[in-house]
Short mmCIF file of C-alpha atoms and ligand atoms in Angstrom, two decimals:
data_model
loop_
_atom_site.label_atom_id
_atom_site.label_comp_id
_atom_site.label_asym_id
_atom_site.label_seq_id
_atom_site.Cartn_x
_atom_site.Cartn_y
_atom_site.Cartn_z
CA MET A 242 121.93 96.13 76.06
CA ASN A 243 120.09 99.38 75.27
CA GLY A 244 121.47 101.91 77.94
CA LYS A 245 117.94 103.74 77.70
CA SER A 246 115.82 100.77 78.46
CA THR A 247 113.34 101.22 81.27
CA GLY A 248 112.61 97.69 81.69
CA CYS A 249 114.34 97.48 85.20
CA ARG A 250 113.73 98.82 88.42
CA ILE A 251 116.13 99.31 91.42
CA GLY A 252 115.61 100.44 94.90
CA LEU A 253 116.52 99.61 98.43
CA LEU A 254 115.46 97.14 100.28
CA THR A 255 116.53 98.26 103.69
CA PRO A 256 115.04 101.29 105.58
CA SER A 257 117.04 104.06 104.83
CA GLY A 258 119.58 105.76 107.56
CA ARG A 259 122.24 104.44 109.51
CA GLY A 260 122.97 100.35 109.35
CA ALA A 261 125.42 97.89 109.25
CA ILE A 262 124.14 96.66 105.64
CA ALA A 263 122.26 97.79 102.88
CA THR A 264 120.64 95.79 100.25
CA VAL A 265 119.83 97.34 96.68
CA ALA A 266 117.52 95.18 94.41
CA VAL A 267 117.84 94.95 90.74
CA VAL A 268 114.61 94.02 89.20
CA GLY A 269 113.72 93.56 85.43
CA ASP A 270 115.24 93.23 82.04
CA ALA A 271 118.92 92.36 81.99
CA ALA A 272 119.23 93.20 85.82
CA PRO A 273 122.59 90.30 85.99
CA GLN A 274 124.15 92.85 82.92
CA ARG A 275 123.57 95.74 84.42
CA VAL A 276 125.23 95.09 87.60
CA ARG A 277 128.17 93.25 86.02
CA ARG A 278 129.28 96.87 84.28
CA PHE A 279 129.90 97.80 87.69
CA PHE A 280 130.93 94.51 89.77
CA GLN A 281 133.99 93.03 90.13
CA PRO A 282 134.20 89.40 91.47
CA ALA A 283 137.01 89.18 93.91
CA ARG A 284 140.09 87.55 92.31
CA GLY A 285 140.93 83.97 93.49
CA SER A 286 137.49 83.68 93.95
CA ALA A 287 136.46 80.24 93.16
CA SER A 288 132.89 81.19 92.13
CA PRO A 289 131.68 80.47 88.78
CA VAL A 290 131.47 84.08 88.14
CA ALA A 291 135.13 84.44 88.74
CA THR A 292 135.80 81.89 86.63
CA GLN A 293 133.19 83.35 84.00
CA GLU A 294 131.54 79.55 83.68
CA PRO A 295 128.37 80.26 83.29
CA GLU A 296 128.65 84.03 83.95
CA PHE A 297 125.42 84.58 85.68
CA PRO A 298 124.31 81.63 87.89
CA SER A 299 121.16 81.60 89.68
CA GLU A 300 121.30 81.25 93.38
CA ARG A 301 125.33 82.27 93.55
CA ILE A 302 126.40 84.90 96.07
CA VAL A 303 129.66 86.51 94.90
CA TYR A 304 132.00 88.62 97.07
CA GLY A 305 133.64 91.65 94.80
CA THR A 306 134.04 95.51 94.46
CA TRP A 307 131.64 97.92 92.75
CA THR A 308 133.31 100.71 91.15
CA SER A 309 130.58 103.18 89.79
CA PRO A 310 131.48 105.70 87.18
CA GLY A 311 133.60 108.96 88.11
CA ASP A 312 134.30 107.51 91.61
CA ARG A 313 137.73 106.58 92.46
CA CYS A 314 136.82 104.92 95.78
CA ARG A 315 135.46 101.27 95.28
CA GLU A 316 132.85 99.60 97.43
CA ASP A 317 132.92 96.08 98.77
CA VAL A 318 129.80 94.55 98.27
CA VAL A 319 128.46 90.87 98.15
CA VAL A 320 126.06 90.39 95.19
CA ARG A 321 123.35 87.82 95.06
CA PHE A 322 122.59 86.64 91.58
CA LEU A 323 118.87 85.31 92.08
CA GLY A 324 117.96 84.72 88.34
CA PRO A 325 117.97 86.64 85.08
CA GLU A 326 115.64 89.34 86.11
CA ARG A 327 116.75 89.37 89.65
CA VAL A 328 119.80 90.58 91.51
CA GLU A 329 120.59 91.91 94.98
CA VAL A 330 123.74 94.10 95.93
CA HIS A 331 124.51 94.06 99.42
CA CYS A 332 127.03 96.90 100.65
CA HIS A 333 127.99 98.94 103.64
CA GLY A 334 124.90 100.66 105.55
CA GLY A 335 124.35 104.35 105.52
CA ASP A 336 122.77 105.91 102.65
CA TRP A 337 125.69 107.15 100.76
CA ALA A 338 127.14 103.72 99.53
CA ALA A 339 123.48 102.46 98.68
CA LYS A 340 123.30 105.91 96.77
CA ARG A 341 126.14 105.53 94.83
CA ILE A 342 125.53 102.07 93.66
CA MET A 343 121.93 103.12 92.56
CA ARG A 344 123.61 106.36 90.63
CA GLY A 345 125.29 103.76 88.42
CA LEU A 346 122.64 101.36 87.58
CA GLU A 347 120.22 104.52 86.84
CA SER A 348 123.25 105.69 84.34
CA THR A 349 121.87 102.15 82.38
CA GLY A 350 118.27 103.10 82.58
CA CYS A 351 117.42 101.55 85.37
CA ARG A 352 113.83 103.37 87.09
CA ARG A 353 113.87 104.08 90.95
CA GLU A 354 111.58 102.10 93.08
CA ALA A 355 110.11 104.18 95.98
CA ASP A 356 107.78 100.78 97.19
CA ARG A 357 110.34 98.39 98.50
CA PHE A 358 107.78 95.86 98.78
CA ALA A 359 107.26 96.09 95.19
CA LEU A 360 110.90 94.92 94.43
CA SER A 361 110.90 92.45 97.34
CA CYS A 362 107.76 90.33 97.43
CA ASP A 363 108.30 87.19 95.66
CA PRO A 364 106.08 86.97 92.35
CA GLY A 365 105.61 83.51 92.98
CA LEU A 366 103.35 84.26 96.32
CA ASN A 367 99.70 84.60 96.22
CA ARG A 368 98.31 87.89 96.90
CA LEU A 369 97.23 87.73 100.40
CA ALA A 370 100.81 86.34 101.19
CA GLN A 371 102.40 89.38 99.93
CA GLN A 372 99.66 91.70 101.76
CA ALA A 373 100.51 89.72 104.80
CA LEU A 374 104.68 90.43 104.18
CA ARG A 375 104.02 93.91 104.13
CA SER A 376 101.96 94.21 107.33
CA LEU A 377 104.46 91.89 108.89
CA SER A 378 107.17 94.85 108.23
CA ASP A 379 104.43 97.43 110.11
CA ALA A 380 104.23 94.79 113.09
CA PRO A 381 105.18 96.53 116.30
CA SER A 382 105.57 93.28 118.39
CA LEU A 383 105.99 89.52 118.82
CA ARG A 384 102.32 89.04 119.83
CA THR A 385 101.01 90.83 116.30
CA VAL A 386 103.71 89.23 114.36
CA GLY A 387 102.22 85.68 115.19
CA TYR A 388 98.78 86.48 113.96
CA LEU A 389 100.13 87.93 110.75
CA LEU A 390 102.50 84.77 110.44
CA GLU A 391 99.38 82.97 110.59
CA GLN A 392 97.71 84.67 107.68
CA PHE A 393 101.03 84.70 105.68
CA HIS A 394 100.78 80.93 105.76
CA GLY A 395 97.35 81.10 104.84
CA ALA A 396 94.73 81.19 107.48
CA LEU A 397 92.62 83.91 106.07
CA ARG A 398 93.16 82.29 102.77
CA SER A 399 91.96 79.10 103.15
CA GLU A 400 88.89 80.59 104.89
CA LEU A 401 88.19 82.99 102.12
CA ARG A 402 88.54 80.24 99.82
CA GLY A 403 85.89 77.90 101.96
CA ILE A 404 83.80 80.42 101.88
CA HIS A 405 84.11 81.10 98.09
CA ASP A 406 83.28 77.13 97.59
CA ALA A 407 80.39 77.73 99.97
CA VAL A 408 78.86 80.12 97.69
CA SER A 409 79.22 78.15 94.75
CA GLN A 410 77.42 75.34 96.29
CA GLN A 411 74.63 77.78 97.41
CA ARG A 412 75.00 76.77 101.43
CA SER A 413 73.61 80.43 101.95
CA ASP A 414 73.33 80.50 105.66
CA GLU A 415 76.81 79.22 106.16
CA VAL A 416 78.41 82.14 104.02
CA VAL A 417 76.57 84.60 106.12
CA ALA A 418 77.68 82.89 109.30
CA ARG A 419 81.33 83.08 107.94
CA LEU A 420 81.24 86.27 106.96
CA GLU A 421 79.83 87.53 109.89
CA GLN A 422 82.87 85.91 112.10
CA LEU A 423 85.37 87.26 109.84
CA ASP A 424 83.88 90.75 110.20
CA GLN A 425 84.06 90.56 113.89
CA TYR A 426 87.79 90.29 113.68
CA SER A 427 88.07 93.64 111.09
CA GLU A 428 88.54 95.80 114.26
CA PHE A 429 91.17 93.40 115.44
CA GLY A 430 93.11 92.97 112.28
CA ARG A 431 93.50 96.67 111.69
CA HIS A 432 95.19 97.08 115.01
CA LEU A 433 97.57 94.37 114.45
CA THR A 434 99.52 97.51 112.57
CA GLU A 435 98.19 100.35 113.75
CA PRO A 436 98.00 100.96 117.34
CA TRP A 437 95.06 101.42 119.46
CA ARG A 438 94.56 105.33 121.09
CA VAL A 439 94.20 105.42 124.28
CA VAL A 440 93.28 109.12 125.64
CA ILE A 441 94.08 110.13 129.74
CA ALA A 442 91.52 112.77 129.89
CA GLY A 443 89.84 114.48 133.35
CA ARG A 444 89.94 117.79 134.73
CA PRO A 445 93.03 119.41 135.58
CA ASN A 446 95.76 118.39 138.27
CA VAL A 447 93.89 114.96 138.99
CA GLY A 448 97.11 113.41 137.57
CA LYS A 449 96.74 112.94 134.03
CA SER A 450 100.27 113.31 133.09
CA THR A 451 101.57 111.63 136.05
CA LEU A 452 99.52 108.47 134.70
CA VAL A 453 100.82 108.64 131.15
CA ASN A 454 104.20 108.63 132.26
CA ARG A 455 103.63 105.74 134.49
CA LEU A 456 102.08 104.12 131.65
CA LEU A 457 104.78 104.68 129.58
CA GLY A 458 107.73 103.85 132.16
CA PHE A 459 109.55 107.25 131.69
CA PRO A 460 108.76 110.75 132.37
CA ARG A 461 107.35 111.77 128.65
CA ALA A 462 104.93 114.59 129.97
CA LEU A 463 105.81 117.49 132.23
CA VAL A 464 104.12 117.23 135.72
CA HIS A 465 103.65 120.02 138.30
CA ASP A 466 101.16 120.88 141.05
CA GLU A 467 99.36 124.06 139.37
CA ALA A 468 96.35 123.20 137.11
CA GLY A 469 96.45 123.59 133.61
CA THR A 470 100.14 122.52 133.00
CA THR A 471 99.25 120.21 130.40
CA ARG A 472 98.00 122.49 127.03
CA ASP A 473 98.99 120.39 123.88
CA LEU A 474 98.07 116.74 123.09
CA LEU A 475 100.98 114.53 123.81
CA GLU A 476 101.14 111.20 122.04
CA GLU A 477 103.67 108.36 122.57
CA ASN A 478 103.80 104.47 121.52
CA THR A 479 103.81 101.85 123.61
CA LEU A 480 102.80 97.94 123.82
CA ILE A 481 100.38 96.84 126.30
CA ASP A 482 100.27 93.15 126.97
CA GLY A 483 101.62 92.93 123.31
CA TRP A 484 99.28 95.20 121.70
CA PRO A 485 100.20 98.46 120.01
CA VAL A 486 98.79 101.35 121.85
CA VAL A 487 99.58 105.28 121.19
CA ILE A 488 99.11 106.91 124.52
CA CYS A 489 97.67 110.57 124.41
CA ASP A 490 98.05 113.23 127.32
CA THR A 491 95.25 116.01 127.21
CA ALA A 492 95.05 119.37 128.64
CA GLY A 493 92.69 119.17 131.98
CA ILE A 494 89.19 120.23 131.13
CA ARG A 495 87.64 123.03 132.92
CA ASP A 496 85.82 126.73 131.97
CA THR A 497 87.85 128.83 130.88
CA ARG A 498 88.47 131.93 129.35
CA HIS A 499 92.43 131.39 128.40
CA ALA A 500 92.75 131.25 125.06
CA ILE A 501 95.86 128.72 124.87
CA GLU A 502 94.10 126.62 127.46
CA LEU A 503 90.79 126.60 125.34
CA GLN A 504 92.51 125.39 122.38
CA GLY A 505 93.92 122.60 124.37
CA ILE A 506 90.91 121.95 125.43
CA GLU A 507 89.09 121.49 122.10
CA LEU A 508 92.16 119.61 121.13
CA ALA A 509 91.30 116.95 123.82
CA ARG A 510 87.89 116.76 122.81
CA LYS A 511 89.02 115.48 119.59
CA ALA A 512 91.41 113.11 120.83
CA ILE A 513 88.58 111.74 123.03
CA GLU A 514 86.19 111.49 120.09
CA SER A 515 88.46 109.41 117.83
CA ALA A 516 89.74 107.13 121.12
CA ASP A 517 89.61 103.85 120.84
CA LEU A 518 89.56 103.77 124.77
CA VAL A 519 89.51 106.85 126.86
CA ILE A 520 90.77 106.63 130.61
CA ASP A 521 89.01 109.33 132.31
CA VAL A 522 90.80 110.45 135.63
CA THR A 523 89.54 111.72 138.75
CA ASP A 524 91.00 112.92 141.92
CA ALA A 525 90.04 109.98 144.42
CA ARG A 526 89.06 112.47 146.94
CA GLU A 527 86.56 113.96 145.20
CA PRO A 528 85.33 111.11 142.66
CA GLY A 529 81.93 112.84 141.83
CA ALA A 530 84.12 115.85 140.07
CA GLY A 531 84.80 113.56 136.81
CA MET A 532 85.05 114.94 133.12
CA PRO A 533 81.54 116.35 131.69
CA HIS A 534 80.46 113.25 129.72
CA ALA A 535 77.72 115.07 128.14
CA GLU A 536 79.86 117.62 126.16
CA PHE A 537 82.82 114.79 125.95
CA PRO A 538 80.93 111.96 124.92
CA ALA A 539 83.23 108.68 124.43
CA PRO A 540 82.79 105.20 123.05
CA ARG A 541 84.40 103.30 125.61
CA VAL A 542 85.54 104.70 129.11
CA ILE A 543 87.46 103.58 132.16
CA TRP A 544 87.23 105.59 135.54
CA VAL A 545 90.33 105.81 137.70
CA ALA A 546 90.19 107.13 141.26
CA ASN A 547 93.93 108.63 140.88
CA LYS A 548 96.08 109.75 144.25
CA SER A 549 94.42 107.02 146.19
CA ASP A 550 97.71 107.19 148.49
CA LEU A 551 96.22 110.27 149.72
CA LEU A 552 93.13 108.59 151.10
CA GLU A 553 92.55 107.19 154.52
CA GLU A 554 89.46 105.20 153.59
CA HIS A 555 88.79 103.13 150.63
CA PRO A 556 89.45 105.23 147.61
CA ASN A 557 86.97 104.83 145.34
CA ALA A 558 84.16 105.17 147.75
CA GLY A 559 82.11 107.75 145.32
CA ARG A 560 82.52 105.35 142.30
CA PRO A 561 82.25 101.95 142.59
CA ASP A 562 83.43 101.22 139.16
CA ALA A 563 86.63 103.59 139.06
CA VAL A 564 90.17 101.68 139.35
CA PRO A 565 92.09 102.99 142.56
CA VAL A 566 95.41 104.00 141.54
CA SER A 567 97.89 105.85 142.45
CA ALA A 568 100.04 107.27 139.41
CA LEU A 569 102.80 108.96 141.84
CA HIS A 570 103.70 105.43 143.87
CA GLY A 571 102.39 103.01 141.37
CA GLU A 572 99.62 100.89 143.38
CA GLY A 573 96.70 100.11 141.22
CA VAL A 574 98.54 100.87 137.77
CA PRO A 575 99.29 96.94 137.24
CA GLU A 576 95.58 96.14 137.53
CA LEU A 577 94.90 98.81 135.36
CA ILE A 578 96.93 97.99 132.40
CA GLU A 579 95.64 94.63 132.82
CA LEU A 580 92.08 96.49 132.36
CA ILE A 581 93.18 98.31 129.44
CA ALA A 582 94.19 95.40 127.64
CA LYS A 583 91.07 93.53 128.57
CA ARG A 584 89.17 96.51 127.50
CA LEU A 585 90.82 96.69 123.93
CA VAL A 586 90.95 93.20 123.20
CA PRO A 587 88.67 91.26 125.44
CA GLU A 588 89.24 87.68 124.15
CA PRO A 589 92.25 87.40 121.85
CA PRO A 590 91.39 85.27 118.55
CA PRO A 591 92.78 81.40 119.30
CA PRO A 592 95.42 80.39 117.12
CA ALA A 593 95.03 80.23 113.50
CA THR A 594 91.77 82.35 113.32
CA PRO A 595 91.45 83.78 109.83
CA ILE A 596 91.67 87.99 110.53
CA PRO A 597 91.26 90.33 107.95
CA PHE A 598 94.43 92.15 108.46
CA THR A 599 94.20 95.57 106.31
CA PRO A 600 91.60 98.45 105.80
CA SER A 601 90.91 97.06 102.18
CA LEU A 602 90.54 93.36 103.16
CA SER A 603 88.12 94.78 105.97
CA GLN A 604 86.03 96.59 103.45
CA ALA A 605 86.11 93.80 101.21
CA VAL A 606 84.39 91.63 104.08
CA GLU A 607 82.12 93.82 104.66
CA ASP A 608 81.08 94.30 100.88
CA ALA A 609 80.72 90.36 100.89
CA LEU A 610 78.54 90.53 103.81
CA ARG A 611 76.60 93.16 102.92
CA ALA A 612 75.73 91.11 99.22
CA ALA A 613 75.47 87.67 101.03
CA ARG A 614 72.54 89.29 103.24
CA GLN A 615 71.18 90.87 100.09
CA GLN A 616 71.62 87.45 98.35
CA GLN A 617 73.76 88.76 95.40
CA TRP A 618 75.90 85.30 95.11
CA SER A 619 77.87 87.06 91.84
CA VAL A 620 79.09 89.97 93.96
CA VAL A 621 80.23 87.80 96.72
CA THR A 622 82.07 85.59 94.43
CA ASP A 623 83.86 87.92 92.61
CA ILE A 624 84.68 90.05 95.61
CA LEU A 625 86.18 86.78 97.31
CA ALA A 626 87.86 85.62 94.36
CA THR A 627 89.94 88.87 93.86
CA TRP A 628 91.70 87.80 96.92
CA VAL A 629 92.15 84.10 96.61
CA ILE A 630 92.18 83.49 93.03
CA ASP A 631 95.40 83.58 91.15
CA ASP A 632 96.28 83.76 87.71
CA ASP A 633 97.50 80.26 87.70
CA ASP A 634 93.84 79.02 89.00
CA PRO A 635 91.17 77.46 86.45
CA LEU A 636 88.74 80.05 86.97
CA ASP A 637 88.60 83.36 85.05
CA ARG A 638 90.67 86.39 87.00
CA PRO A 639 87.95 88.28 88.75
CA THR A 640 86.45 91.88 87.93
CA TYR A 641 85.60 93.35 91.70
CA SER A 642 87.01 96.89 92.29
CA ARG A 643 85.81 99.19 94.82
N1 LIG B 198 100.08 111.90 146.03
C1 LIG B 198 99.70 112.00 144.87
N2 LIG B 198 100.07 112.87 144.02
C2 LIG B 198 99.74 112.78 142.27
C3 LIG B 198 99.29 111.51 142.08
N3 LIG B 198 99.76 111.61 140.97
C4 LIG B 198 99.93 112.91 140.19
N4 LIG B 198 100.05 113.74 141.46
C5 LIG B 198 100.53 114.98 141.89
O1 LIG B 198 99.61 115.83 141.41
C6 LIG B 198 100.18 117.19 140.79
C7 LIG B 198 99.21 116.99 139.34
O2 LIG B 198 99.68 115.91 138.38
P1 LIG B 198 99.69 116.05 136.82
O3 LIG B 198 100.01 114.66 136.49
O4 LIG B 198 100.56 117.14 135.99
O5 LIG B 198 98.25 116.38 136.69
P2 LIG B 198 97.46 116.63 135.27
O6 LIG B 198 96.18 116.00 135.27
O7 LIG B 198 98.27 116.15 134.45
O8 LIG B 198 97.47 118.25 135.43
P3 LIG B 198 97.04 119.18 134.18
O9 LIG B 198 98.12 118.83 133.07
O10 LIG B 198 97.30 120.55 134.92
O11 LIG B 198 95.75 118.79 133.58
C8 LIG B 198 101.40 116.82 140.32
O12 LIG B 198 102.05 117.54 141.82
C9 LIG B 198 101.66 115.23 140.90
O13 LIG B 198 102.64 114.76 141.67
C10 LIG B 198 98.99 110.61 142.93
O14 LIG B 198 98.46 109.39 142.65
N5 LIG B 198 99.45 110.62 144.34
MG1 LIG B 199 99.05 117.32 132.69
#
C-alpha cells in the first residue's frame, strides 16, 4: 500500500459531541488494509479475522483494540468490514476517541470528508433515495419522517418516472396536470425539514411574549406589565401538530423616538415580511387597535384578541374574526394552536403522495412545468431524467443542469 495514496476517505458518521458511540467510516482504496495497521482483533475471538482466514471477510463484525501511532492507550473498538473498499470503526463516543482513530488513518494518506452523507450513502441507492436519506436525518418530527420515508421508498421517483413516460408518449395535458399537482406540494415539501416561521406581532403590552411562552410551553420570553419590554427578535423551535415551527416574538409596534425600540420595530417588520404566518395580537378590550397592516403587510394573518379573561361581555365583540385567547390562563390557546396548524397545512397530503422535498427538487418541478407549458418536451425530459434515470438504465445520462 502506498502511504501517500489519496484514494481513501474517512469521516465521522455520527454527530460530533457527547454520545455513547462514535462511528468512523473508511471508504475507498485499501480501506480494510489501512484499518488493519492499527486494529488488533481480540485474542481468542472465533472470528475469521482473528484466525486470519480469510483476512477481511465482508459483512463481518469484529471486536478488538485500536492502537494509534505514538499513543500509549489503546481504544476498544468494534470494526465492521463491509467490503474491499468500506469499513466502519465503532469506538467510544465523544470527540477524542474518534479523532485519534482518524489521525492514525490520515497518516496512511486517508483524506477527511466533512460531509458525512458522502460517506454513509449506499452508492447502490438511486439519487432520490439518497436525497431522502439526507432529508430524513434533518426531519424534526415523526410526522415529517413519515412523509420523507415514503419518498425514500419511491413515491416521488415513481411519479417522476410516470411523467417521464407520459412525455415520451406525448400525453401533453396529463404531463402538465401531474407537474402542477407536484408543484402544489413544493412549499409543504420544503417544510418537512425547514420550519415554518410563525411571527407573533402587535402593539406593545398586548401579551405577545406571554402568548409565545404559552405556545412553547415554557417561559422563554421576558414578560412585564410595562409597554416596550421586548426589543430584540426572539426565536424558538417547536412543533405544532407535528409540523416544525419557529415561533418569533417581536417588539411591540408603536410610534417612538427611542433608538433601541426603533431597531426592534424594524426587526419586527422584516420578520413579518418573511413570515409564513403572522399572529396579530390585540388586547381584547380594544380590538380595533391592531397592528398597522398598511405599514406591515403580512401574507397570512390570524387575529387574536388576548386578555379575554378581563372581559365581562363576549371578548371579540369588535372583531368577529379574532380568536379569543387568554395567554395568561390558557383559555382559547388549544383552539389557536389548531388554527395555526390548519393555516400552515390546510390539508395534509394523503399517504404515499409524491412530494418534492428539497429546494432543488421543487426548482426542477417548477422548471419542468414551465417547459411543459411552453411545449419544450426535450427540456422536460432532460429535467426529469436527471432525477429518475440512473447510470444502469438503458437511457443515456441526461445533461440538464441549472
Ligand atoms: N389578564 C391578562 N393579562 C395578560 C395576558 N397576557 C399578558 N398579560 C399581561 O400583560 C402584560 C404584558 O405582557 P407581555 O407578554 O409582556 O406583553 P407584550 O405584548 O410582549 O409587550 P411588549 O414586549 O412590551 O410589546 C403582562 O403584565 C402580562 O402578565 C392575559 O391573557 N390576561
Ligand atoms: Mg414582549
